PDB file of C-alpha atoms and ligand atoms in Angstrom:
ATOM      1  CA  MET A  30      -1.961  17.802  -5.027  1.00  0.00           C
ATOM      2  CA  ASN A  31      -6.208  17.922  -4.534  1.00  0.00           C
ATOM      3  CA  THR A  32      -6.927  18.923  -0.527  1.00  0.00           C
ATOM      4  CA  SER A  33     -10.030  19.485  -1.159  1.00  0.00           C
ATOM      5  CA  GLN A  34     -11.629  16.962   0.353  1.00  0.00           C
ATOM      6  CA  PRO A  35     -10.154  17.477   4.038  1.00  0.00           C
ATOM      7  CA  MET A  36     -13.621  16.067   5.927  1.00  0.00           C
ATOM      8  CA  GLY A  37     -12.588  12.464   4.559  1.00  0.00           C
ATOM      9  CA  VAL A  38      -9.279  12.368   6.675  1.00  0.00           C
ATOM     10  CA  SER A  39     -10.138  12.236  10.433  1.00  0.00           C
ATOM     11  CA  ALA A  40      -8.280  14.483  12.856  1.00  0.00           C
ATOM     12  CA  GLY A  41      -4.907  14.453  14.246  1.00  0.00           C
ATOM     13  CA  THR A  42      -5.069   9.957  14.216  1.00  0.00           C
ATOM     14  CA  ALA A  43      -2.509   7.841  15.878  1.00  0.00           C
ATOM     15  CA  VAL A  44      -2.109   6.546  12.043  1.00  0.00           C
ATOM     16  CA  GLU A  45      -1.211   9.485  10.378  1.00  0.00           C
ATOM     17  CA  ALA A  46       1.541  10.305  13.069  1.00  0.00           C
ATOM     18  CA  LEU A  47       2.605   7.313  12.498  1.00  0.00           C
ATOM     19  CA  TYR A  48       3.247   7.682   9.167  1.00  0.00           C
ATOM     20  CA  SER A  49       3.755  11.936   8.298  1.00  0.00           C
ATOM     21  CA  ARG A  50       7.207  13.459   9.126  1.00  0.00           C
ATOM     22  CA  ALA A  51       7.368  17.598   7.867  1.00  0.00           C
ATOM     23  CA  ASP A  52      11.328  16.650   7.116  1.00  0.00           C
ATOM     24  CA  LEU A  53      10.314  14.044   4.308  1.00  0.00           C
ATOM     25  CA  ARG A  54      11.038  15.583   1.147  1.00  0.00           C
ATOM     26  CA  ALA A  55      13.996  16.876   2.168  1.00  0.00           C
ATOM     27  CA  ARG A  56      15.650  12.945   3.684  1.00  0.00           C
ATOM     28  CA  LEU A  57      14.629  11.282  -0.024  1.00  0.00           C
ATOM     29  CA  ALA A  58      16.057  14.294  -1.409  1.00  0.00           C
ATOM     30  CA  ASP A  59      19.442  13.407   0.190  1.00  0.00           C
ATOM     31  CA  ALA A  60      18.988   9.664  -0.459  1.00  0.00           C
ATOM     32  CA  LEU A  61      18.856  10.521  -3.880  1.00  0.00           C
ATOM     33  CA  ARG A  62      21.489  12.935  -4.100  1.00  0.00           C
ATOM     34  CA  ALA A  63      23.594   9.901  -1.747  1.00  0.00           C
ATOM     35  CA  ALA A  64      22.961   7.453  -4.769  1.00  0.00           C
ATOM     36  CA  GLY A  65      24.122   9.980  -7.680  1.00  0.00           C
ATOM     37  CA  LYS A  66      20.888  10.599  -8.545  1.00  0.00           C
ATOM     38  CA  ASN A  67      19.089  13.867  -9.164  1.00  0.00           C
ATOM     39  CA  PRO A  68      16.015  14.035  -7.247  1.00  0.00           C
ATOM     40  CA  ASP A  69      14.060  16.520  -9.551  1.00  0.00           C
ATOM     41  CA  ARG A  70      14.665  13.859 -12.359  1.00  0.00           C
ATOM     42  CA  VAL A  71      14.852  10.593 -11.656  1.00  0.00           C
ATOM     43  CA  SER A  72      13.451   7.074 -12.972  1.00  0.00           C
ATOM     44  CA  ILE A  73      11.143   5.566 -11.975  1.00  0.00           C
ATOM     45  CA  ASP A  74      13.625   2.346 -10.841  1.00  0.00           C
ATOM     46  CA  ASP A  75      15.914   4.922  -8.795  1.00  0.00           C
ATOM     47  CA  LEU A  76      12.877   5.198  -6.792  1.00  0.00           C
ATOM     48  CA  SER A  77      12.605   1.512  -6.050  1.00  0.00           C
ATOM     49  CA  HIS A  78      13.832   0.551  -3.098  1.00  0.00           C
ATOM     50  CA  MET A  79      12.223   3.292  -1.606  1.00  0.00           C
ATOM     51  CA  ASP A  80       9.118   3.881  -2.878  1.00  0.00           C
ATOM     52  CA  GLU A  81       7.331   0.450  -2.704  1.00  0.00           C
ATOM     53  CA  PHE A  82       6.709   0.011   1.172  1.00  0.00           C
ATOM     54  CA  HIS A  83       5.111  -3.248   1.497  1.00  0.00           C
ATOM     55  CA  LEU A  84       7.177  -6.691   1.410  1.00  0.00           C
ATOM     56  CA  GLY A  85       7.637  -8.258  -1.517  1.00  0.00           C
ATOM     57  CA  GLY A  86       8.070  -4.150  -2.949  1.00  0.00           C
ATOM     58  CA  ARG A  87       8.116  -4.116  -6.745  1.00  0.00           C
ATOM     59  CA  ALA A  88       8.156  -7.619  -7.698  1.00  0.00           C
ATOM     60  CA  ALA A  89       4.923  -8.555  -5.481  1.00  0.00           C
ATOM     61  CA  THR A  90       3.472  -5.231  -7.522  1.00  0.00           C
ATOM     62  CA  ALA A  91       4.080  -7.085 -10.832  1.00  0.00           C
ATOM     63  CA  GLY A  92       2.401  -9.874  -9.706  1.00  0.00           C
ATOM     64  CA  LEU A  93      -0.517  -8.675  -8.610  1.00  0.00           C
ATOM     65  CA  ALA A  94      -0.988  -5.937 -11.329  1.00  0.00           C
ATOM     66  CA  ASP A  95      -0.530  -9.362 -13.461  1.00  0.00           C
ATOM     67  CA  LEU A  96      -2.764 -11.385 -11.359  1.00  0.00           C
ATOM     68  CA  ALA A  97      -5.206  -8.675 -11.752  1.00  0.00           C
ATOM     69  CA  ALA A  98      -5.373  -8.233 -15.610  1.00  0.00           C
ATOM     70  CA  ILE A  99      -4.415  -4.760 -15.515  1.00  0.00           C
ATOM     71  CA  GLN A 100      -5.075  -2.586 -19.018  1.00  0.00           C
ATOM     72  CA  ALA A 101      -4.674   0.558 -20.311  1.00  0.00           C
ATOM     73  CA  ALA A 102      -8.066   1.636 -20.113  1.00  0.00           C
ATOM     74  CA  ASP A 103      -8.630   1.407 -16.649  1.00  0.00           C
ATOM     75  CA  ARG A 104      -9.420   3.917 -13.947  1.00  0.00           C
ATOM     76  CA  LEU A 105      -7.842   2.428 -11.092  1.00  0.00           C
ATOM     77  CA  LEU A 106      -7.269   4.351  -7.653  1.00  0.00           C
ATOM     78  CA  ASP A 107      -4.984   3.047  -4.616  1.00  0.00           C
ATOM     79  CA  ILE A 108      -6.231   3.046  -1.006  1.00  0.00           C
ATOM     80  CA  GLY A 109      -2.935   4.009   0.932  1.00  0.00           C
ATOM     81  CA  ALA A 110      -0.451   4.344  -1.775  1.00  0.00           C
ATOM     82  CA  GLY A 111       2.098   5.787   0.360  1.00  0.00           C
ATOM     83  CA  LEU A 112       4.522   7.616  -1.982  1.00  0.00           C
ATOM     84  CA  GLY A 113       3.313   6.114  -4.499  1.00  0.00           C
ATOM     85  CA  GLY A 114       6.518   3.946  -5.997  1.00  0.00           C
ATOM     86  CA  PRO A 115       3.492   0.827  -6.962  1.00  0.00           C
ATOM     87  CA  ALA A 116       0.879   4.004  -9.009  1.00  0.00           C
ATOM     88  CA  ARG A 117       4.375   5.174 -11.113  1.00  0.00           C
ATOM     89  CA  LEU A 118       4.365   1.792 -11.572  1.00  0.00           C
ATOM     90  CA  LEU A 119       0.859   0.945 -13.507  1.00  0.00           C
ATOM     91  CA  ALA A 120       0.793   4.034 -15.063  1.00  0.00           C
ATOM     92  CA  ARG A 121       3.662   4.011 -16.937  1.00  0.00           C
ATOM     93  CA  ASN A 122       3.940  -0.175 -17.554  1.00  0.00           C
ATOM     94  CA  TYR A 123       0.415  -0.461 -18.164  1.00  0.00           C
ATOM     95  CA  GLY A 124      -0.830   3.264 -19.546  1.00  0.00           C
ATOM     96  CA  CYS A 125      -3.211   3.566 -17.162  1.00  0.00           C
ATOM     97  CA  GLN A 126      -4.597   7.115 -15.516  1.00  0.00           C
ATOM     98  CA  VAL A 127      -4.222   6.462 -11.338  1.00  0.00           C
ATOM     99  CA  THR A 128      -6.111   7.905  -8.872  1.00  0.00           C
ATOM    100  CA  THR A 129      -4.128   7.724  -4.957  1.00  0.00           C
ATOM    101  CA  ILE A 130      -5.193   8.515  -1.647  1.00  0.00           C
ATOM    102  CA  ASP A 131      -3.536   8.748   1.039  1.00  0.00           C
ATOM    103  CA  LEU A 132      -3.977   9.947   5.183  1.00  0.00           C
ATOM    104  CA  SER A 133      -0.134  10.841   4.975  1.00  0.00           C
ATOM    105  CA  ALA A 134      -0.281  14.732   3.887  1.00  0.00           C
ATOM    106  CA  ASP A 135       3.206  14.610   3.890  1.00  0.00           C
ATOM    107  CA  TYR A 136       3.682  11.223   1.973  1.00  0.00           C
ATOM    108  CA  CYS A 137       1.004  12.977  -0.420  1.00  0.00           C
ATOM    109  CA  GLU A 138       3.199  15.689  -0.948  1.00  0.00           C
ATOM    110  CA  ALA A 139       6.262  13.495  -1.584  1.00  0.00           C
ATOM    111  CA  ALA A 140       3.916  11.731  -4.006  1.00  0.00           C
ATOM    112  CA  GLU A 141       3.216  14.547  -5.848  1.00  0.00           C
ATOM    113  CA  TRP A 142       6.881  15.615  -6.158  1.00  0.00           C
ATOM    114  CA  LEU A 143       7.897  12.225  -7.442  1.00  0.00           C
ATOM    115  CA  ASN A 144       4.897  11.905  -9.529  1.00  0.00           C
ATOM    116  CA  ARG A 145       6.918  15.301 -11.178  1.00  0.00           C
ATOM    117  CA  ALA A 146      10.499  13.651 -10.860  1.00  0.00           C
ATOM    118  CA  THR A 147       9.463  11.262 -13.074  1.00  0.00           C
ATOM    119  CA  GLY A 148       7.483  12.774 -15.274  1.00  0.00           C
ATOM    120  CA  LEU A 149       4.708  10.830 -14.315  1.00  0.00           C
ATOM    121  CA  SER A 150       2.352  13.670 -13.273  1.00  0.00           C
ATOM    122  CA  GLU A 151      -0.455  13.911 -15.928  1.00  0.00           C
ATOM    123  CA  ARG A 152      -1.874   9.922 -15.499  1.00  0.00           C
ATOM    124  CA  ILE A 153      -1.170   9.779 -11.589  1.00  0.00           C
ATOM    125  CA  THR A 154      -3.850  12.726  -9.459  1.00  0.00           C
ATOM    126  CA  VAL A 155      -2.996  12.422  -5.935  1.00  0.00           C
ATOM    127  CA  VAL A 156      -5.579  13.134  -2.891  1.00  0.00           C
ATOM    128  CA  HIS A 157      -4.995  13.601   0.926  1.00  0.00           C
ATOM    129  CA  ALA A 158      -8.364  11.316   1.943  1.00  0.00           C
ATOM    130  CA  ASP A 159      -9.348   9.372   4.556  1.00  0.00           C
ATOM    131  CA  ALA A 160      -9.447   5.350   3.278  1.00  0.00           C
ATOM    132  CA  LEU A 161     -12.966   4.911   5.618  1.00  0.00           C
ATOM    133  CA  ASN A 162     -14.474   8.053   3.548  1.00  0.00           C
ATOM    134  CA  LEU A 163     -13.288   8.177  -0.115  1.00  0.00           C
ATOM    135  CA  PRO A 164     -14.294  11.888  -1.927  1.00  0.00           C
ATOM    136  CA  PHE A 165     -15.708  10.038  -5.192  1.00  0.00           C
ATOM    137  CA  ALA A 166     -19.030   8.829  -6.495  1.00  0.00           C
ATOM    138  CA  ASP A 167     -20.044   5.359  -6.690  1.00  0.00           C
ATOM    139  CA  GLY A 168     -19.056   3.379  -9.456  1.00  0.00           C
ATOM    140  CA  SER A 169     -15.814   5.793 -10.461  1.00  0.00           C
ATOM    141  CA  PHE A 170     -13.160   3.787 -10.905  1.00  0.00           C
ATOM    142  CA  ASP A 171     -12.883   0.098 -13.082  1.00  0.00           C
ATOM    143  CA  VAL A 172     -10.226  -1.024 -10.524  1.00  0.00           C
ATOM    144  CA  VAL A 173      -9.190  -0.714  -6.257  1.00  0.00           C
ATOM    145  CA  TRP A 174      -5.863  -1.572  -5.383  1.00  0.00           C
ATOM    146  CA  SER A 175      -4.355  -1.322  -1.928  1.00  0.00           C
ATOM    147  CA  GLN A 176      -1.317  -2.898  -0.628  1.00  0.00           C
ATOM    148  CA  HIS A 177      -0.374  -2.950   3.250  1.00  0.00           C
ATOM    149  CA  THR A 178      -3.222  -0.165   4.477  1.00  0.00           C
ATOM    150  CA  GLN A 179      -5.556  -2.487   5.909  1.00  0.00           C
ATOM    151  CA  MET A 180      -3.760  -3.781   8.580  1.00  0.00           C
ATOM    152  CA  ASN A 181      -3.695  -0.169  10.085  1.00  0.00           C
ATOM    153  CA  ILE A 182      -7.458   0.071   9.698  1.00  0.00           C
ATOM    154  CA  ALA A 183     -10.417  -1.374  12.771  1.00  0.00           C
ATOM    155  CA  ASP A 184     -13.157  -1.138  10.693  1.00  0.00           C
ATOM    156  CA  LYS A 185     -12.154  -3.507   7.751  1.00  0.00           C
ATOM    157  CA  ARG A 186     -16.366  -3.613   6.722  1.00  0.00           C
ATOM    158  CA  GLY A 187     -16.552  -0.437   6.247  1.00  0.00           C
ATOM    159  CA  PHE A 188     -12.948  -0.222   4.264  1.00  0.00           C
ATOM    160  CA  TYR A 189     -13.829  -2.430   1.804  1.00  0.00           C
ATOM    161  CA  ARG A 190     -17.658  -0.631   1.791  1.00  0.00           C
ATOM    162  CA  GLU A 191     -16.067   1.765   0.981  1.00  0.00           C
ATOM    163  CA  ALA A 192     -13.685  -0.016  -1.794  1.00  0.00           C
ATOM    164  CA  ARG A 193     -16.849  -1.901  -3.136  1.00  0.00           C
ATOM    165  CA  ARG A 194     -19.102   1.594  -3.626  1.00  0.00           C
ATOM    166  CA  VAL A 195     -16.127   3.749  -5.793  1.00  0.00           C
ATOM    167  CA  LEU A 196     -15.592   0.246  -8.045  1.00  0.00           C
ATOM    168  CA  ARG A 197     -18.194  -0.021 -11.077  1.00  0.00           C
ATOM    169  CA  PRO A 198     -20.537  -2.703 -11.922  1.00  0.00           C
ATOM    170  CA  GLY A 199     -17.509  -5.564 -12.253  1.00  0.00           C
ATOM    171  CA  GLY A 200     -15.014  -3.963 -11.384  1.00  0.00           C
ATOM    172  CA  ARG A 201     -11.938  -5.387  -9.482  1.00  0.00           C
ATOM    173  CA  LEU A 202     -10.363  -4.877  -6.619  1.00  0.00           C
ATOM    174  CA  ALA A 203      -6.514  -6.339  -5.312  1.00  0.00           C
ATOM    175  CA  ILE A 204      -5.315  -6.552  -2.903  1.00  0.00           C
ATOM    176  CA  TRP A 205      -1.072  -7.502  -1.162  1.00  0.00           C
ATOM    177  CA  ASP A 206      -1.949  -7.400   2.700  1.00  0.00           C
ATOM    178  CA  VAL A 207      -0.523  -9.019   5.845  1.00  0.00           C
ATOM    179  CA  VAL A 208      -3.087 -11.166   7.924  1.00  0.00           C
ATOM    180  CA  ALA A 209      -2.712 -12.869  11.446  1.00  0.00           C
ATOM    181  CA  GLY A 210      -0.930 -16.037  11.852  1.00  0.00           C
ATOM    182  CA  PRO A 211      -2.447 -19.275  13.636  1.00  0.00           C
ATOM    183  CA  VAL A 212       0.709 -17.475  16.356  1.00  0.00           C
ATOM    184  CA  GLN A 213      -0.300 -14.386  18.037  1.00  0.00           C
ATOM    185  CA  PRO A 214       0.517 -12.230  19.301  1.00  0.00           C
ATOM    186  CA  ILE A 215       2.895 -10.146  16.984  1.00  0.00           C
ATOM    187  CA  HIS A 216       6.428  -8.674  17.833  1.00  0.00           C
ATOM    188  CA  PHE A 217       6.716  -4.982  17.343  1.00  0.00           C
ATOM    189  CA  PRO A 218       7.596  -2.819  16.331  1.00  0.00           C
ATOM    190  CA  VAL A 219       6.787  -4.085  12.513  1.00  0.00           C
ATOM    191  CA  PRO A 220       6.467  -1.845   9.671  1.00  0.00           C
ATOM    192  CA  TRP A 221       2.590  -0.363   9.630  1.00  0.00           C
ATOM    193  CA  ALA A 222       2.938  -0.203  13.997  1.00  0.00           C
ATOM    194  CA  ASP A 223       5.139   0.705  16.132  1.00  0.00           C
ATOM    195  CA  THR A 224       2.694  -0.586  18.994  1.00  0.00           C
ATOM    196  CA  PRO A 225      -0.234  -3.067  19.914  1.00  0.00           C
ATOM    197  CA  ASP A 226      -2.539  -0.397  19.295  1.00  0.00           C
ATOM    198  CA  LEU A 227      -2.051   0.706  15.594  1.00  0.00           C
ATOM    199  CA  SER A 228      -2.120  -3.224  14.196  1.00  0.00           C
ATOM    200  CA  PHE A 229      -5.520  -4.429  13.257  1.00  0.00           C
ATOM    201  CA  LEU A 230      -4.417  -8.012  11.694  1.00  0.00           C
ATOM    202  CA  ALA A 231      -7.591 -10.424  10.568  1.00  0.00           C
ATOM    203  CA  GLN A 232      -7.277 -13.483   9.919  1.00  0.00           C
ATOM    204  CA  SER A 233      -7.818 -14.555   5.631  1.00  0.00           C
ATOM    205  CA  VAL A 234     -10.947 -16.556   6.484  1.00  0.00           C
ATOM    206  CA  GLU A 235     -12.542 -13.587   8.678  1.00  0.00           C
ATOM    207  CA  LEU A 236     -11.025 -11.490   5.055  1.00  0.00           C
ATOM    208  CA  HIS A 237     -13.074 -13.524   3.007  1.00  0.00           C
ATOM    209  CA  GLN A 238     -16.150 -13.126   4.621  1.00  0.00           C
ATOM    210  CA  ILE A 239     -15.803  -9.555   4.736  1.00  0.00           C
ATOM    211  CA  LEU A 240     -15.582  -9.543   1.047  1.00  0.00           C
ATOM    212  CA  LYS A 241     -18.389 -11.472   0.485  1.00  0.00           C
ATOM    213  CA  GLU A 242     -20.495  -9.763   3.247  1.00  0.00           C
ATOM    214  CA  ALA A 243     -19.436  -6.423   0.830  1.00  0.00           C
ATOM    215  CA  ARG A 244     -20.900  -8.115  -2.720  1.00  0.00           C
ATOM    216  CA  PHE A 245     -17.388  -9.244  -3.767  1.00  0.00           C
ATOM    217  CA  GLU A 246     -16.683 -12.200  -5.495  1.00  0.00           C
ATOM    218  CA  VAL A 247     -13.280 -13.817  -4.929  1.00  0.00           C
ATOM    219  CA  THR A 248     -11.955 -14.922  -7.532  1.00  0.00           C
ATOM    220  CA  ALA A 249      -7.911 -15.120  -6.901  1.00  0.00           C
ATOM    221  CA  TRP A 250      -6.984 -15.975  -2.829  1.00  0.00           C
ATOM    222  CA  ASN A 251      -3.279 -16.671  -2.620  1.00  0.00           C
ATOM    223  CA  ASP A 252      -1.264 -17.039   1.007  1.00  0.00           C
ATOM    224  CA  LEU A 253       2.411 -16.224  -0.702  1.00  0.00           C
ATOM    225  CA  THR A 254       4.170 -16.498   3.163  1.00  0.00           C
ATOM    226  CA  THR A 255       6.164 -19.749   2.211  1.00  0.00           C
ATOM    227  CA  GLN A 256       7.304 -17.540  -1.363  1.00  0.00           C
ATOM    228  CA  THR A 257       8.048 -14.479   0.584  1.00  0.00           C
ATOM    229  CA  ILE A 258      10.151 -15.855   2.862  1.00  0.00           C
ATOM    230  CA  GLU A 259      12.092 -17.809   0.378  1.00  0.00           C
ATOM    231  CA  SER A 260      12.749 -14.118  -1.470  1.00  0.00           C
ATOM    232  CA  LEU A 261      13.525 -12.328   1.972  1.00  0.00           C
ATOM    233  CA  ARG A 262      15.811 -15.049   2.590  1.00  0.00           C
ATOM    234  CA  ALA A 263      17.320 -14.864  -1.032  1.00  0.00           C
ATOM    235  CA  GLN A 264      17.600 -10.828  -0.895  1.00  0.00           C
ATOM    236  CA  PRO A 265      17.269  -9.106   2.000  1.00  0.00           C
ATOM    237  CA  ALA A 266      16.419  -5.808   2.882  1.00  0.00           C
ATOM    238  CA  PRO A 267      19.051  -3.264   0.397  1.00  0.00           C
ATOM    239  CA  ASP A 268      21.002  -1.493   2.168  1.00  0.00           C
ATOM    240  CA  GLY A 269      21.662   1.381  -0.327  1.00  0.00           C
ATOM    241  CA  PRO A 270      21.747   5.501   0.252  1.00  0.00           C
ATOM    242  CA  ALA A 271      17.974   5.134  -1.054  1.00  0.00           C
ATOM    243  CA  GLY A 272      15.793   2.517   0.654  1.00  0.00           C
ATOM    244  CA  LEU A 273      12.854   2.299   2.997  1.00  0.00           C
ATOM    245  CA  HIS A 274      15.580   2.583   6.248  1.00  0.00           C
ATOM    246  CA  THR A 275      15.804   6.461   4.221  1.00  0.00           C
ATOM    247  CA  TYR A 276      12.273   7.621   6.055  1.00  0.00           C
ATOM    248  CA  VAL A 277      10.829   4.815   8.761  1.00  0.00           C
ATOM    249  CA  PRO A 278      11.481   5.654  11.652  1.00  0.00           C
ATOM    250  CA  ASN A 279      13.613   2.295  13.355  1.00  0.00           C
ATOM    251  CA  PHE A 280      13.580   0.461   9.838  1.00  0.00           C
ATOM    252  CA  PRO A 281      16.330  -2.026  11.114  1.00  0.00           C
ATOM    253  CA  ALA A 282      14.027  -3.232  14.655  1.00  0.00           C
ATOM    254  CA  LYS A 283      10.750  -3.513  12.202  1.00  0.00           C
ATOM    255  CA  ALA A 284      12.359  -5.681   9.428  1.00  0.00           C
ATOM    256  CA  THR A 285      13.856  -7.774  11.725  1.00  0.00           C
ATOM    257  CA  ASN A 286      10.715  -8.302  13.426  1.00  0.00           C
ATOM    258  CA  LEU A 287       8.758  -8.747  10.104  1.00  0.00           C
ATOM    259  CA  VAL A 288      10.568 -11.494   9.069  1.00  0.00           C
ATOM    260  CA  LEU A 289      10.931 -13.289  12.814  1.00  0.00           C
ATOM    261  CA  ASN A 290       6.791 -12.706  12.545  1.00  0.00           C
ATOM    262  CA  LEU A 291       6.471 -14.477   9.114  1.00  0.00           C
ATOM    263  CA  GLU A 292       8.891 -17.209  10.092  1.00  0.00           C
ATOM    264  CA  GLU A 293       7.039 -17.784  13.583  1.00  0.00           C
ATOM    265  CA  GLN A 294       3.239 -18.050  11.260  1.00  0.00           C
ATOM    266  CA  ARG A 295       2.303 -14.982  13.270  1.00  0.00           C
ATOM    267  CA  ILE A 296       1.526 -13.086  10.500  1.00  0.00           C
ATOM    268  CA  ARG A 297       0.578 -14.002   6.476  1.00  0.00           C
ATOM    269  CA  MET A 298       0.472 -12.633   2.930  1.00  0.00           C
ATOM    270  CA  LEU A 299      -2.576 -12.595   1.217  1.00  0.00           C
ATOM    271  CA  GLN A 300      -2.739 -12.195  -2.350  1.00  0.00           C
ATOM    272  CA  ALA A 301      -6.224 -11.101  -3.079  1.00  0.00           C
ATOM    273  CA  VAL A 302      -7.814 -10.476  -6.670  1.00  0.00           C
ATOM    274  CA  CYS A 303     -11.998 -10.331  -5.869  1.00  0.00           C
ATOM    275  CA  THR A 304     -14.927  -8.583  -8.602  1.00  0.00           C
ATOM    276  CA  CYS A 305     -17.542  -6.808  -7.863  1.00  0.00           C
ATOM    277  CA  GLU A 306     -20.955  -9.321  -8.426  1.00  0.00           C
TER     278      GLU A 306
HETATM  279  C1  SAM B 556       2.262   0.511   4.752  1.00  0.00           C
HETATM  280  S1  SAM B 556       2.327   1.728   3.735  1.00  0.00           S
HETATM  281  C2  SAM B 556       1.960   1.082   2.194  1.00  0.00           C
HETATM  282  C3  SAM B 556       1.879   2.219   0.801  1.00  0.00           C
HETATM  283  C4  SAM B 556       1.421   2.011  -0.100  1.00  0.00           C
HETATM  284  N1  SAM B 556       0.788   1.174   0.015  1.00  0.00           N
HETATM  285  C5  SAM B 556       3.256   0.406  -1.061  1.00  0.00           C
HETATM  286  O1  SAM B 556       2.849  -0.010  -0.585  1.00  0.00           O
HETATM  287  O2  SAM B 556       3.901   1.109  -1.345  1.00  0.00           O
HETATM  288  C6  SAM B 556       0.799   2.152   4.747  1.00  0.00           C
HETATM  289  C7  SAM B 556      -0.151   3.553   3.916  1.00  0.00           C
HETATM  290  O3  SAM B 556      -1.106   3.214   4.475  1.00  0.00           O
HETATM  291  C8  SAM B 556      -1.477   5.063   4.291  1.00  0.00           C
HETATM  292  N2  SAM B 556      -2.814   4.666   5.445  1.00  0.00           N
HETATM  293  C9  SAM B 556      -3.201   4.076   6.796  1.00  0.00           C
HETATM  294  N3  SAM B 556      -4.611   4.077   7.179  1.00  0.00           N
HETATM  295  C10 SAM B 556      -4.721   5.100   5.909  1.00  0.00           C
HETATM  296  C11 SAM B 556      -6.015   5.141   5.498  1.00  0.00           C
HETATM  297  N4  SAM B 556      -7.673   5.409   6.715  1.00  0.00           N
HETATM  298  N5  SAM B 556      -6.447   6.196   4.529  1.00  0.00           N
HETATM  299  C12 SAM B 556      -5.801   6.836   3.906  1.00  0.00           C
HETATM  300  N6  SAM B 556      -4.274   5.761   3.884  1.00  0.00           N
HETATM  301  C13 SAM B 556      -3.900   5.051   5.246  1.00  0.00           C
HETATM  302  C14 SAM B 556      -0.447   5.634   5.530  1.00  0.00           C
HETATM  303  O4  SAM B 556      -0.606   6.640   5.806  1.00  0.00           O
HETATM  304  C15 SAM B 556       0.588   4.667   4.823  1.00  0.00           C
HETATM  305  O5  SAM B 556       0.710   6.144   3.894  1.00  0.00           O
END
């Protein structure tokens, strides 16, 4: 893991504390063993119920990759990559080089271990950094990718300004996110926040405007709320040993509220791709 840019990480933020846990790797390894796997030699399919930390899981990642037309030649940055499941899928299925950043040192360490365990560490670089202060030169990437991270970030203009800065001209931004619905407030806890002070949901129309101000041209803007509710009804969260409940505290209550918030129109699901002007 590249930890040479700690200046990018705001010290001791409550968001970092929310996600971090010192026993993360041990928990993941125990869960994999309980599922009959060798934790140091796994396939990305063995991990897919626990390393895609967003609504829609792997199907949502694959759908966004198609929409963004990911190619082998793309240099891709995943902002707020968590355990790195999407990065591994993109590296394996498309053969592209992926850099991941995350605010949680524990997540970065676990991601790096899972990259090794799946034989993908040559294609993925893990960096511990803050989305609001990316340690990369201007124009370093062809694609900036982010799923379920901006909900923890109050400074959305700063978030998309940084994403725009590190993209080359003509590069793409691919997002899969939760936005505010017409009914407020939302029920807590949710997977990205135990309490309202860590949750920063914008309305879809506000995000659209912020992206425009950051000089992005929106090429796809899909509200997938109905499809997400339908797929959750058809296929509830798996309860096998290697799931998100392994390492996300109080996950059953968070998952219940997520569904309630969707059904009551308190949150909506946004899939979008934008191009740099
Ligand atoms: C709900 S998880 C999503 C993880 C991953 N994108 C996925 O879909 O599997 C949100 C992630 O965003 C990260 N995060 C939140 N705020 C961040 C920030 N300011 N900079 C970098 N990462 C951040 C968290 O540490 C966490 O790993």
